[in-house]
mmCIF file of C-alpha atoms and ligand atoms in Angstrom:
data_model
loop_
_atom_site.group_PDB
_atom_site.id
_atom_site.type_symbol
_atom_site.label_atom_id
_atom_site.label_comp_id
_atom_site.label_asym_id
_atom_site.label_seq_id
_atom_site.Cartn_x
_atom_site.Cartn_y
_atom_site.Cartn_z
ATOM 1 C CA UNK A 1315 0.000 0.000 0.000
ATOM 2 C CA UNK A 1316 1.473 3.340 -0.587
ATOM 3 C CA UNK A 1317 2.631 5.503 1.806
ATOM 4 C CA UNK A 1318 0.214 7.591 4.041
ATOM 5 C CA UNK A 1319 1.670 11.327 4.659
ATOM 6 C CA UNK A 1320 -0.199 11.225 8.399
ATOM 7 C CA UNK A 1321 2.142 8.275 9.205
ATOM 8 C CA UNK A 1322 5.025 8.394 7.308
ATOM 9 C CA UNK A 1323 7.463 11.419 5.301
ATOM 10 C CA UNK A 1324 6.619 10.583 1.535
ATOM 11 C CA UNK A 1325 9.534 11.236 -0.360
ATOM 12 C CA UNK A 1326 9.321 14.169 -2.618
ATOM 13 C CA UNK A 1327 10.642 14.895 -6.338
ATOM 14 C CA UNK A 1328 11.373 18.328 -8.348
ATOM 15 C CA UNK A 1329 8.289 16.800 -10.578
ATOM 16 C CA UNK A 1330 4.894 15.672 -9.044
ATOM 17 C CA UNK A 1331 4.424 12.029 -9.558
ATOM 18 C CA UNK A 1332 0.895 12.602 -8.391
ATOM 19 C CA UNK A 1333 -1.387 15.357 -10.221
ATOM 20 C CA UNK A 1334 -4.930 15.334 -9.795
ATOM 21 C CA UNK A 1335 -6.908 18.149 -11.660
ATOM 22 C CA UNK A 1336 -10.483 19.092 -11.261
ATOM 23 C CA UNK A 1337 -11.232 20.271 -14.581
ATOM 24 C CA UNK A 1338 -13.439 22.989 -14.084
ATOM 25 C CA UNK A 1339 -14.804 26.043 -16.589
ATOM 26 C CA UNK A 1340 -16.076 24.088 -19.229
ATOM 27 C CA UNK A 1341 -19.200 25.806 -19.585
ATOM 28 C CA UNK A 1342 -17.966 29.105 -19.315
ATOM 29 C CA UNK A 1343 -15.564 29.070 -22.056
ATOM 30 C CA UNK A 1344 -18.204 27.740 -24.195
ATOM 31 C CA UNK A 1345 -21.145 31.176 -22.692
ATOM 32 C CA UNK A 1346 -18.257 33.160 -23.515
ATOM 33 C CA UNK A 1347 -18.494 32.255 -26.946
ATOM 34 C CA UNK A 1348 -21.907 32.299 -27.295
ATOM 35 C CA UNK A 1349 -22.078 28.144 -27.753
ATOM 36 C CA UNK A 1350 -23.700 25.761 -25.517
ATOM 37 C CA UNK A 1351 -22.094 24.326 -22.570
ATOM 38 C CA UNK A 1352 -21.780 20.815 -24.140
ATOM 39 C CA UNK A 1353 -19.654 22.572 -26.478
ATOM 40 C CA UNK A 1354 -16.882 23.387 -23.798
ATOM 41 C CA UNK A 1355 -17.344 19.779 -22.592
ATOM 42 C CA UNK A 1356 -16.312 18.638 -25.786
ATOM 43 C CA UNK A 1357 -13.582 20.857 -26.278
ATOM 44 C CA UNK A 1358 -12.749 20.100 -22.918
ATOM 45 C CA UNK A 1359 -11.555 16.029 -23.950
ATOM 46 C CA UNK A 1360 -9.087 17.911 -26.136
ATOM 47 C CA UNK A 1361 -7.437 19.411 -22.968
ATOM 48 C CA UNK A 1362 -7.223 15.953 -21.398
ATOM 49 C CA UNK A 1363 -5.330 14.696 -24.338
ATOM 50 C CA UNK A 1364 -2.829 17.329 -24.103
ATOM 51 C CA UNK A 1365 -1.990 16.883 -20.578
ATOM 52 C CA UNK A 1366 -1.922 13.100 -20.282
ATOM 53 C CA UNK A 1367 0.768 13.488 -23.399
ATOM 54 C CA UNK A 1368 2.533 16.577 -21.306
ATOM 55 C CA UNK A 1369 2.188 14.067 -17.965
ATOM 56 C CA UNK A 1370 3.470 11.328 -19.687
ATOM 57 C CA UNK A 1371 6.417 13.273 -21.159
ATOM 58 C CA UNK A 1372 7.314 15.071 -17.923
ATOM 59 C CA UNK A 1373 7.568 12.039 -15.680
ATOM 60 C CA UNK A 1374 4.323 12.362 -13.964
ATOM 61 C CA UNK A 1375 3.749 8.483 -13.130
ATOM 62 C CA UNK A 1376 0.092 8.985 -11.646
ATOM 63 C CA UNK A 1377 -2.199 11.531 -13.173
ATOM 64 C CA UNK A 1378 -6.529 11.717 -11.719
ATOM 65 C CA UNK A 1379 -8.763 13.675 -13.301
ATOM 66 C CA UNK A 1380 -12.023 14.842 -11.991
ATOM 67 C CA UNK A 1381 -14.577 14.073 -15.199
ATOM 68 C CA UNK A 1382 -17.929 13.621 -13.148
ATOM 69 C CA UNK A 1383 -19.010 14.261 -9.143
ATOM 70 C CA UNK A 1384 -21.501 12.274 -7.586
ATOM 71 C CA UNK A 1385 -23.252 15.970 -7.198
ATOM 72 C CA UNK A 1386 -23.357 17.079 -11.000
ATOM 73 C CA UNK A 1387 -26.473 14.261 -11.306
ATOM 74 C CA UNK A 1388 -28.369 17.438 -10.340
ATOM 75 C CA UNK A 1389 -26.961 19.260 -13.740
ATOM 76 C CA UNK A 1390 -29.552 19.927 -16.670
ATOM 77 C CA UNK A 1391 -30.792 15.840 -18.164
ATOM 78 C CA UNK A 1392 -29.069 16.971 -21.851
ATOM 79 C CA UNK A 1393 -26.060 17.766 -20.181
ATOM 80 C CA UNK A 1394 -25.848 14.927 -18.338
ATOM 81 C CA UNK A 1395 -26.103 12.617 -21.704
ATOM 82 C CA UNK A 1396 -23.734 14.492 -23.122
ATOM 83 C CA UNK A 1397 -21.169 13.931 -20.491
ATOM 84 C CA UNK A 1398 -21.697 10.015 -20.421
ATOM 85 C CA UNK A 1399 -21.428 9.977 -24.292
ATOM 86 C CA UNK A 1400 -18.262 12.066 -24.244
ATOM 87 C CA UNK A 1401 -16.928 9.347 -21.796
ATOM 88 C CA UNK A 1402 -17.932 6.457 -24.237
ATOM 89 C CA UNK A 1403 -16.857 8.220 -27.780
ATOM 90 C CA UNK A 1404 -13.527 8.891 -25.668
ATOM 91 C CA UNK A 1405 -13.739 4.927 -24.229
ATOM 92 C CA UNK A 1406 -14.046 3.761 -27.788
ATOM 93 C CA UNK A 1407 -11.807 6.303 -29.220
ATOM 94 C CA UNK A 1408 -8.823 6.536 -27.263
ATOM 95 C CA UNK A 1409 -7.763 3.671 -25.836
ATOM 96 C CA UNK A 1410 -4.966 2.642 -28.789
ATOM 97 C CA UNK A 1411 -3.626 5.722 -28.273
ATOM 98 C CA UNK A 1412 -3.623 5.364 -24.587
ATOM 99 C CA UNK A 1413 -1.770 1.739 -25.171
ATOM 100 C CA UNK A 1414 0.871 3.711 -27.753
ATOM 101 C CA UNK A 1415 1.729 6.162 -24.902
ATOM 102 C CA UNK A 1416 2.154 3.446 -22.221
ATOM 103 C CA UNK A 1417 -1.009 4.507 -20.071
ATOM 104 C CA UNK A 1418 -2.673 2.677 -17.673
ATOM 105 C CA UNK A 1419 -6.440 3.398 -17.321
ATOM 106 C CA UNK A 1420 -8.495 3.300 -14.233
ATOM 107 C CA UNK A 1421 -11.685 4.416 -13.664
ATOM 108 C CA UNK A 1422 -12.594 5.562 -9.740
ATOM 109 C CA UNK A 1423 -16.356 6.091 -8.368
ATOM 110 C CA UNK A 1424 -19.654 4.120 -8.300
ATOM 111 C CA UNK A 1425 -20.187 2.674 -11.368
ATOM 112 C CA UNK A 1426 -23.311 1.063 -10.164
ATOM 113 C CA UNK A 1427 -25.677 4.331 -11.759
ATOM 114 C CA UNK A 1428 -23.814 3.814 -15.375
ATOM 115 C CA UNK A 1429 -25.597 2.190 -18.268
ATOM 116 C CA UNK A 1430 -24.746 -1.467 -18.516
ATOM 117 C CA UNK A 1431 -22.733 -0.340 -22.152
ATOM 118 C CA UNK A 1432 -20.697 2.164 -20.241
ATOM 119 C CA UNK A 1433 -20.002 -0.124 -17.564
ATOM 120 C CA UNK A 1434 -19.059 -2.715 -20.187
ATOM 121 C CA UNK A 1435 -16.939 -0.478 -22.079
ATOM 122 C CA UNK A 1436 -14.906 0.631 -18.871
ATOM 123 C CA UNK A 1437 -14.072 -2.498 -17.687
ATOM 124 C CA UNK A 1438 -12.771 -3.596 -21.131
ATOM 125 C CA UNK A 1439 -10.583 -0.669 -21.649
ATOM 126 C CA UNK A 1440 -9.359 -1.190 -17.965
ATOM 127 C CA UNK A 1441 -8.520 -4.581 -18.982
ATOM 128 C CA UNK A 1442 -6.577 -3.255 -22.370
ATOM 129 C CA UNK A 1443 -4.462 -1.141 -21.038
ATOM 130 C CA UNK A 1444 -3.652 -2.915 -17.979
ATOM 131 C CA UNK A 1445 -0.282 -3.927 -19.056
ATOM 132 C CA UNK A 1446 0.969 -0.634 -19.496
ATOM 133 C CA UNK A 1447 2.757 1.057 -16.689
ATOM 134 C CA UNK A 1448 3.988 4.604 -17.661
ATOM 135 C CA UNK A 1449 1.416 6.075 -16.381
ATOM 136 C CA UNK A 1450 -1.588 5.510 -14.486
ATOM 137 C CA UNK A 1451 -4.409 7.237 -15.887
ATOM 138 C CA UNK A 1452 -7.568 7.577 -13.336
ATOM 139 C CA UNK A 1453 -10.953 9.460 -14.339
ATOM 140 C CA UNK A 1454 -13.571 9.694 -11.439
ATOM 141 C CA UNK A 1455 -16.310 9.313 -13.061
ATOM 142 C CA UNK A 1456 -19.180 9.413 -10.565
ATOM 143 C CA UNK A 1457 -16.937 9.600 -7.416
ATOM 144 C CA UNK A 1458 -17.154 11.530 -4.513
ATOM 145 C CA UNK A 1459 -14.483 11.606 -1.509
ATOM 146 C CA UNK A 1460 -17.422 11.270 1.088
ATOM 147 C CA UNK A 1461 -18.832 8.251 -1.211
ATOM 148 C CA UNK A 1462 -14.844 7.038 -1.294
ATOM 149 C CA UNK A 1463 -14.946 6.941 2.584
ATOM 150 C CA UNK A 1464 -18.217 5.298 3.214
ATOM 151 C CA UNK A 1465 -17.250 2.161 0.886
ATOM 152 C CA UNK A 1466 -13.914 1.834 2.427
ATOM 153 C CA UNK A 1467 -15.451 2.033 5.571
ATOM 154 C CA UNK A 1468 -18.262 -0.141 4.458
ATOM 155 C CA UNK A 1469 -15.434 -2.795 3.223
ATOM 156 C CA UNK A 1470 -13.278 -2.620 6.213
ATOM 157 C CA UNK A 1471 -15.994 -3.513 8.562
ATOM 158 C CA UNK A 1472 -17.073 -6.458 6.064
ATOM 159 C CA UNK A 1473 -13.505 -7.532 5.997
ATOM 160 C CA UNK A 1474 -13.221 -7.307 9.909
ATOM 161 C CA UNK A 1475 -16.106 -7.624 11.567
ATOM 162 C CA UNK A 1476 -14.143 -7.777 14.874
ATOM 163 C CA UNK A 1477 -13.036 -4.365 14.473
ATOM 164 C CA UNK A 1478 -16.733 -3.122 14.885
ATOM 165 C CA UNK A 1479 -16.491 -4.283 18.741
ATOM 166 C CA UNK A 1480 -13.252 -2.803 19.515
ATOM 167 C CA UNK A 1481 -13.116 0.183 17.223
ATOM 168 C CA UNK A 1482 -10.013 1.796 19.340
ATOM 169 C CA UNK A 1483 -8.335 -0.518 16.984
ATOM 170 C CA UNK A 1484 -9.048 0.777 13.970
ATOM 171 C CA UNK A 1485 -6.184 2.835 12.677
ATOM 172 C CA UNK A 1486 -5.498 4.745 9.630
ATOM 173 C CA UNK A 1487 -4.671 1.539 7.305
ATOM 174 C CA UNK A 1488 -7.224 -0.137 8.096
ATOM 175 C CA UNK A 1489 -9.681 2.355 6.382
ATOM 176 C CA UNK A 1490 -7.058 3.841 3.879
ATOM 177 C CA UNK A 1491 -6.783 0.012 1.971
ATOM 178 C CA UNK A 1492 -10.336 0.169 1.022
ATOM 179 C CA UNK A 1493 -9.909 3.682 -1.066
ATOM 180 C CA UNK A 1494 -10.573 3.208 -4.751
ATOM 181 C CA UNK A 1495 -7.152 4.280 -5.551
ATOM 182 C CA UNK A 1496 -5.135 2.493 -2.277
ATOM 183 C CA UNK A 1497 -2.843 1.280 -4.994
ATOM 184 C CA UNK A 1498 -1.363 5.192 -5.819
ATOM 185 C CA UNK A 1499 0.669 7.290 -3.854
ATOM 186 C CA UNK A 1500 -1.422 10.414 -2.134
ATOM 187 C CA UNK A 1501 -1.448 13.365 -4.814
ATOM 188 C CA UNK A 1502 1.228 15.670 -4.791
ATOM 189 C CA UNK A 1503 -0.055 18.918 -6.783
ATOM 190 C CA UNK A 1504 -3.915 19.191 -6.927
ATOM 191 C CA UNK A 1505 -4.652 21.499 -9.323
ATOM 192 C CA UNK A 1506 -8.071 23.413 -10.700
ATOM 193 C CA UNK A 1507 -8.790 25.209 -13.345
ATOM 194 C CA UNK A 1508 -11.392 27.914 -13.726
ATOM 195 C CA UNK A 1509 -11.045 30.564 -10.771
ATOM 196 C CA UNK A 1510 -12.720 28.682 -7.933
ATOM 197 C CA UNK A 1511 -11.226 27.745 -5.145
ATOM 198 C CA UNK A 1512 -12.737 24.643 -3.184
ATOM 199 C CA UNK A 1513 -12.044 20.912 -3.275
ATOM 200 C CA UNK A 1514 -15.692 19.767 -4.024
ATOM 201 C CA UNK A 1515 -15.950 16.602 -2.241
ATOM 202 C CA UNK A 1516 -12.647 15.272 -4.578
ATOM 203 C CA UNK A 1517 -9.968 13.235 -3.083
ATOM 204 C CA UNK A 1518 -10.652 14.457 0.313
ATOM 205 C CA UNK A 1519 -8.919 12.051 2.109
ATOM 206 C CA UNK A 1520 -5.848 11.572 -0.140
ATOM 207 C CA UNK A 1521 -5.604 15.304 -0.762
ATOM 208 C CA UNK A 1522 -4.117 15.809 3.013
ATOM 209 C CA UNK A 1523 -1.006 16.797 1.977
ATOM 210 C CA UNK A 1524 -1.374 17.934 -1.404
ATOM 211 C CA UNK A 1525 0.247 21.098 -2.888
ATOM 212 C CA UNK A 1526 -3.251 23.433 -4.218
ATOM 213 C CA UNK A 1527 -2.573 25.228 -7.023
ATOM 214 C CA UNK A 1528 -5.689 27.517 -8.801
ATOM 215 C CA UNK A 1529 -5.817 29.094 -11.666
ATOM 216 C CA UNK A 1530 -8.435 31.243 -13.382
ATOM 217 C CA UNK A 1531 -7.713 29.607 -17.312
ATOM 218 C CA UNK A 1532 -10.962 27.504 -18.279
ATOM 219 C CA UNK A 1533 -9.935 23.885 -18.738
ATOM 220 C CA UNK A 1534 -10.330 23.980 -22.414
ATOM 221 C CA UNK A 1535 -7.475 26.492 -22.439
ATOM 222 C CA UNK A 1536 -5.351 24.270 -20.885
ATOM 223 C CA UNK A 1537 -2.391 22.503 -21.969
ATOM 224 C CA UNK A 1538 1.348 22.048 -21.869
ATOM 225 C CA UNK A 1539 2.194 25.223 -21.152
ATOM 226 C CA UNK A 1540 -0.289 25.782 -18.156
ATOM 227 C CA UNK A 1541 0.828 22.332 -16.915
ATOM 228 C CA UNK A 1542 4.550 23.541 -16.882
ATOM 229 C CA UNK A 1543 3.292 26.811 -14.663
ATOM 230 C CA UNK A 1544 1.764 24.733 -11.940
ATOM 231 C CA UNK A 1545 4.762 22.473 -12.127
ATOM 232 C CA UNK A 1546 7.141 25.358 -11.890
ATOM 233 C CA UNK A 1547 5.151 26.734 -8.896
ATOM 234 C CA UNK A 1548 5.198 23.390 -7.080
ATOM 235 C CA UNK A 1549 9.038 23.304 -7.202
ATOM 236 C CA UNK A 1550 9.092 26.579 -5.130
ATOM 237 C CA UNK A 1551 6.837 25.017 -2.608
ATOM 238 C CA UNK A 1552 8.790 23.609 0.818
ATOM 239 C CA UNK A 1553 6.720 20.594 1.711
ATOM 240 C CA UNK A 1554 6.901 19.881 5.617
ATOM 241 C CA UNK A 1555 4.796 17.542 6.532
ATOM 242 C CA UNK A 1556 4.183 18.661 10.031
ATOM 243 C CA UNK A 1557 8.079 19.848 10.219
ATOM 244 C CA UNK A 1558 9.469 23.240 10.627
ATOM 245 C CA UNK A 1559 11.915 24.699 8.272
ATOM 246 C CA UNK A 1560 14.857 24.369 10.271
ATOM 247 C CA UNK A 1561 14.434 20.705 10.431
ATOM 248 C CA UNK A 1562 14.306 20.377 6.852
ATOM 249 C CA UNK A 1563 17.430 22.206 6.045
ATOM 250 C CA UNK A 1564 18.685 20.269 8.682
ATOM 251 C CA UNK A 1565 17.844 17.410 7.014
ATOM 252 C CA UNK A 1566 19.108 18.273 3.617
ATOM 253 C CA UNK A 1567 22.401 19.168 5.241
ATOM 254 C CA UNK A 1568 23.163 15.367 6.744
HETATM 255 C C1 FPP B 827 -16.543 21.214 -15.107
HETATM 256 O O1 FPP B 827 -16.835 22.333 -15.904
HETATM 257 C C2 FPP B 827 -16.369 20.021 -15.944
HETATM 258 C C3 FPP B 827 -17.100 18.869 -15.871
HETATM 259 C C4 FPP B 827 -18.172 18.662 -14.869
HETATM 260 C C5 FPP B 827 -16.890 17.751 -16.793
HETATM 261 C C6 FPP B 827 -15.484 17.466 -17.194
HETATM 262 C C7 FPP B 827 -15.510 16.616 -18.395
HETATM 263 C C8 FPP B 827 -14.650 16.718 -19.442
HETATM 264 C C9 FPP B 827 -13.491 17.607 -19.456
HETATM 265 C C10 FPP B 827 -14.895 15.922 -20.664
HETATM 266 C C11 FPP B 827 -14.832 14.448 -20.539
HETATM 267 C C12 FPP B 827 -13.644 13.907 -19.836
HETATM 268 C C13 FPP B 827 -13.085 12.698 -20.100
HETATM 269 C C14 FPP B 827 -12.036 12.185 -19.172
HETATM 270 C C15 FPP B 827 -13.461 11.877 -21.262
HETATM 271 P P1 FPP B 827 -18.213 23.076 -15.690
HETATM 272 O O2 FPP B 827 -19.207 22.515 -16.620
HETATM 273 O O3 FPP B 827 -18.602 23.031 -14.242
HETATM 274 O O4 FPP B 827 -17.834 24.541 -16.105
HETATM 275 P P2 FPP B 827 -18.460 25.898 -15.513
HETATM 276 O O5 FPP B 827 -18.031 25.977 -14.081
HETATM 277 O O6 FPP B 827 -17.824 26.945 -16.357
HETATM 278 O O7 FPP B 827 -19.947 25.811 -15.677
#
């Protein structure tokens, strides 16, 4: 299991080898322009090509993107169909191209409210690319962090019923091994596009430690370049974890 950054000091790298990105503006950049929202969704898949080929390139071995919340079921019915066939074109479409770049694809969240097709086509491009090791691709696609913890916690007390009788046992792996995405490292840089500032019920347990960077560029607008920015302003960041300063320089001195 991968190291928790309440228990342990993760090591840390010049480049994030966690990024997770809520992609957010879609439907602004497209008001702006006077075209429906769908329209920004759409563009929006061309931003997610560009920065899982900039991730890939730059080292980034883990890369989660934010694609649909538990909460936007509440959005407008036609936008809601548009988003699940943008995931299936993009399930059909992209998945050689995922194998040519090396990219391992996971999808994260309750899959149980997907059409049976969707669900079908997930699973088999999970299974095609699951050689691949470059990097690990995860969309959330109906997830939510409070969703995450209920299942694990759910799980956990399947898995140990004992522990329901003496929960002063429980500790922090028990629960943490039961996240959909137990097998990656805790993000590094969160990122999100389109001027808000607020986690939204994402990675909310995994995102303890995580680097926040927010920028006001819509997510179609984003690319290499903008990745690069958030990656430059990470490597100015001094990342603690609980420590002081003194201690680190301290430790970079031994
Ligand atoms: C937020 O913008 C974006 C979404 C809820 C959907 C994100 C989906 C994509 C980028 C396309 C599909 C992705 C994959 C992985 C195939 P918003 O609509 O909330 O924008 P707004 O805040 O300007 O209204």
């Amino acid at each position: 299991m991968a190291i928790s950054s309440t228990q342990a000091i993760p090591a840390t790298q010049a480049v994030p080898q966690h990024v997770a990105i809520i992609m957010d503006g879609n439907g602004r950049w497209a008001t702006r322009r006077h075209l429906p929202r769908t329209a920004g969704h759409a563009k929006g898949v061309q931003a997610v090509r560009r920065v899982v080929e900039a991730c890939g390139r730059r080292g980034v071995r883990y890369l989660t993107l934010f694609a649909f919340s538990s909460e936007n079921w509440r959005r407008p019915p036609e936008e809601v169909s548009l988003l699940m066939r943008l995931f299936v074109q993009a399930l059909e479409r992209e998945v050689d191209k995922l194998n040519e770049q090396g990219v391992r694809l996971h999808v994260v969240g309750d899959m149980s409210r997907f059409e049976p097709r969707l669900q079908a086509l997930i699973a088999d491009a999970q299974v095609r690319t699951a050689a691949n090791d470059r990097l690990h691709l995860s969309v959330a696609a109906n997830y939510g962090g409070r969703w995450d913890i209920l299942q694990a916690t759910r799980a956990m007390l399947s898995q140990h019923p004992e522990l329901a009788r003496d929960p002063q046992r429980i500790d922090e792996s028990h629960l943490a091994e039961h996240l959909s995405m137990a097998w990656a490292p805790e993000p590094d840089l969160f990122i999100r596009t389109g001027g808000e500032q607020r986690i939204s019920n994402f990675l909310i347990w995994q995102l303890a430690y995580a680097e926040l960077y927010f920028t006001d560029q819509y997510w179609p607008d984003f690319g290499a370049a903008e990745l690069d920015a958030a990656f430059e302003w990470y490597r100015t960041r001094e990342r603690r974890f609980g420590r002081t300063s003194a201690q680190l320089r301290e430790d970079a001195a031994r």
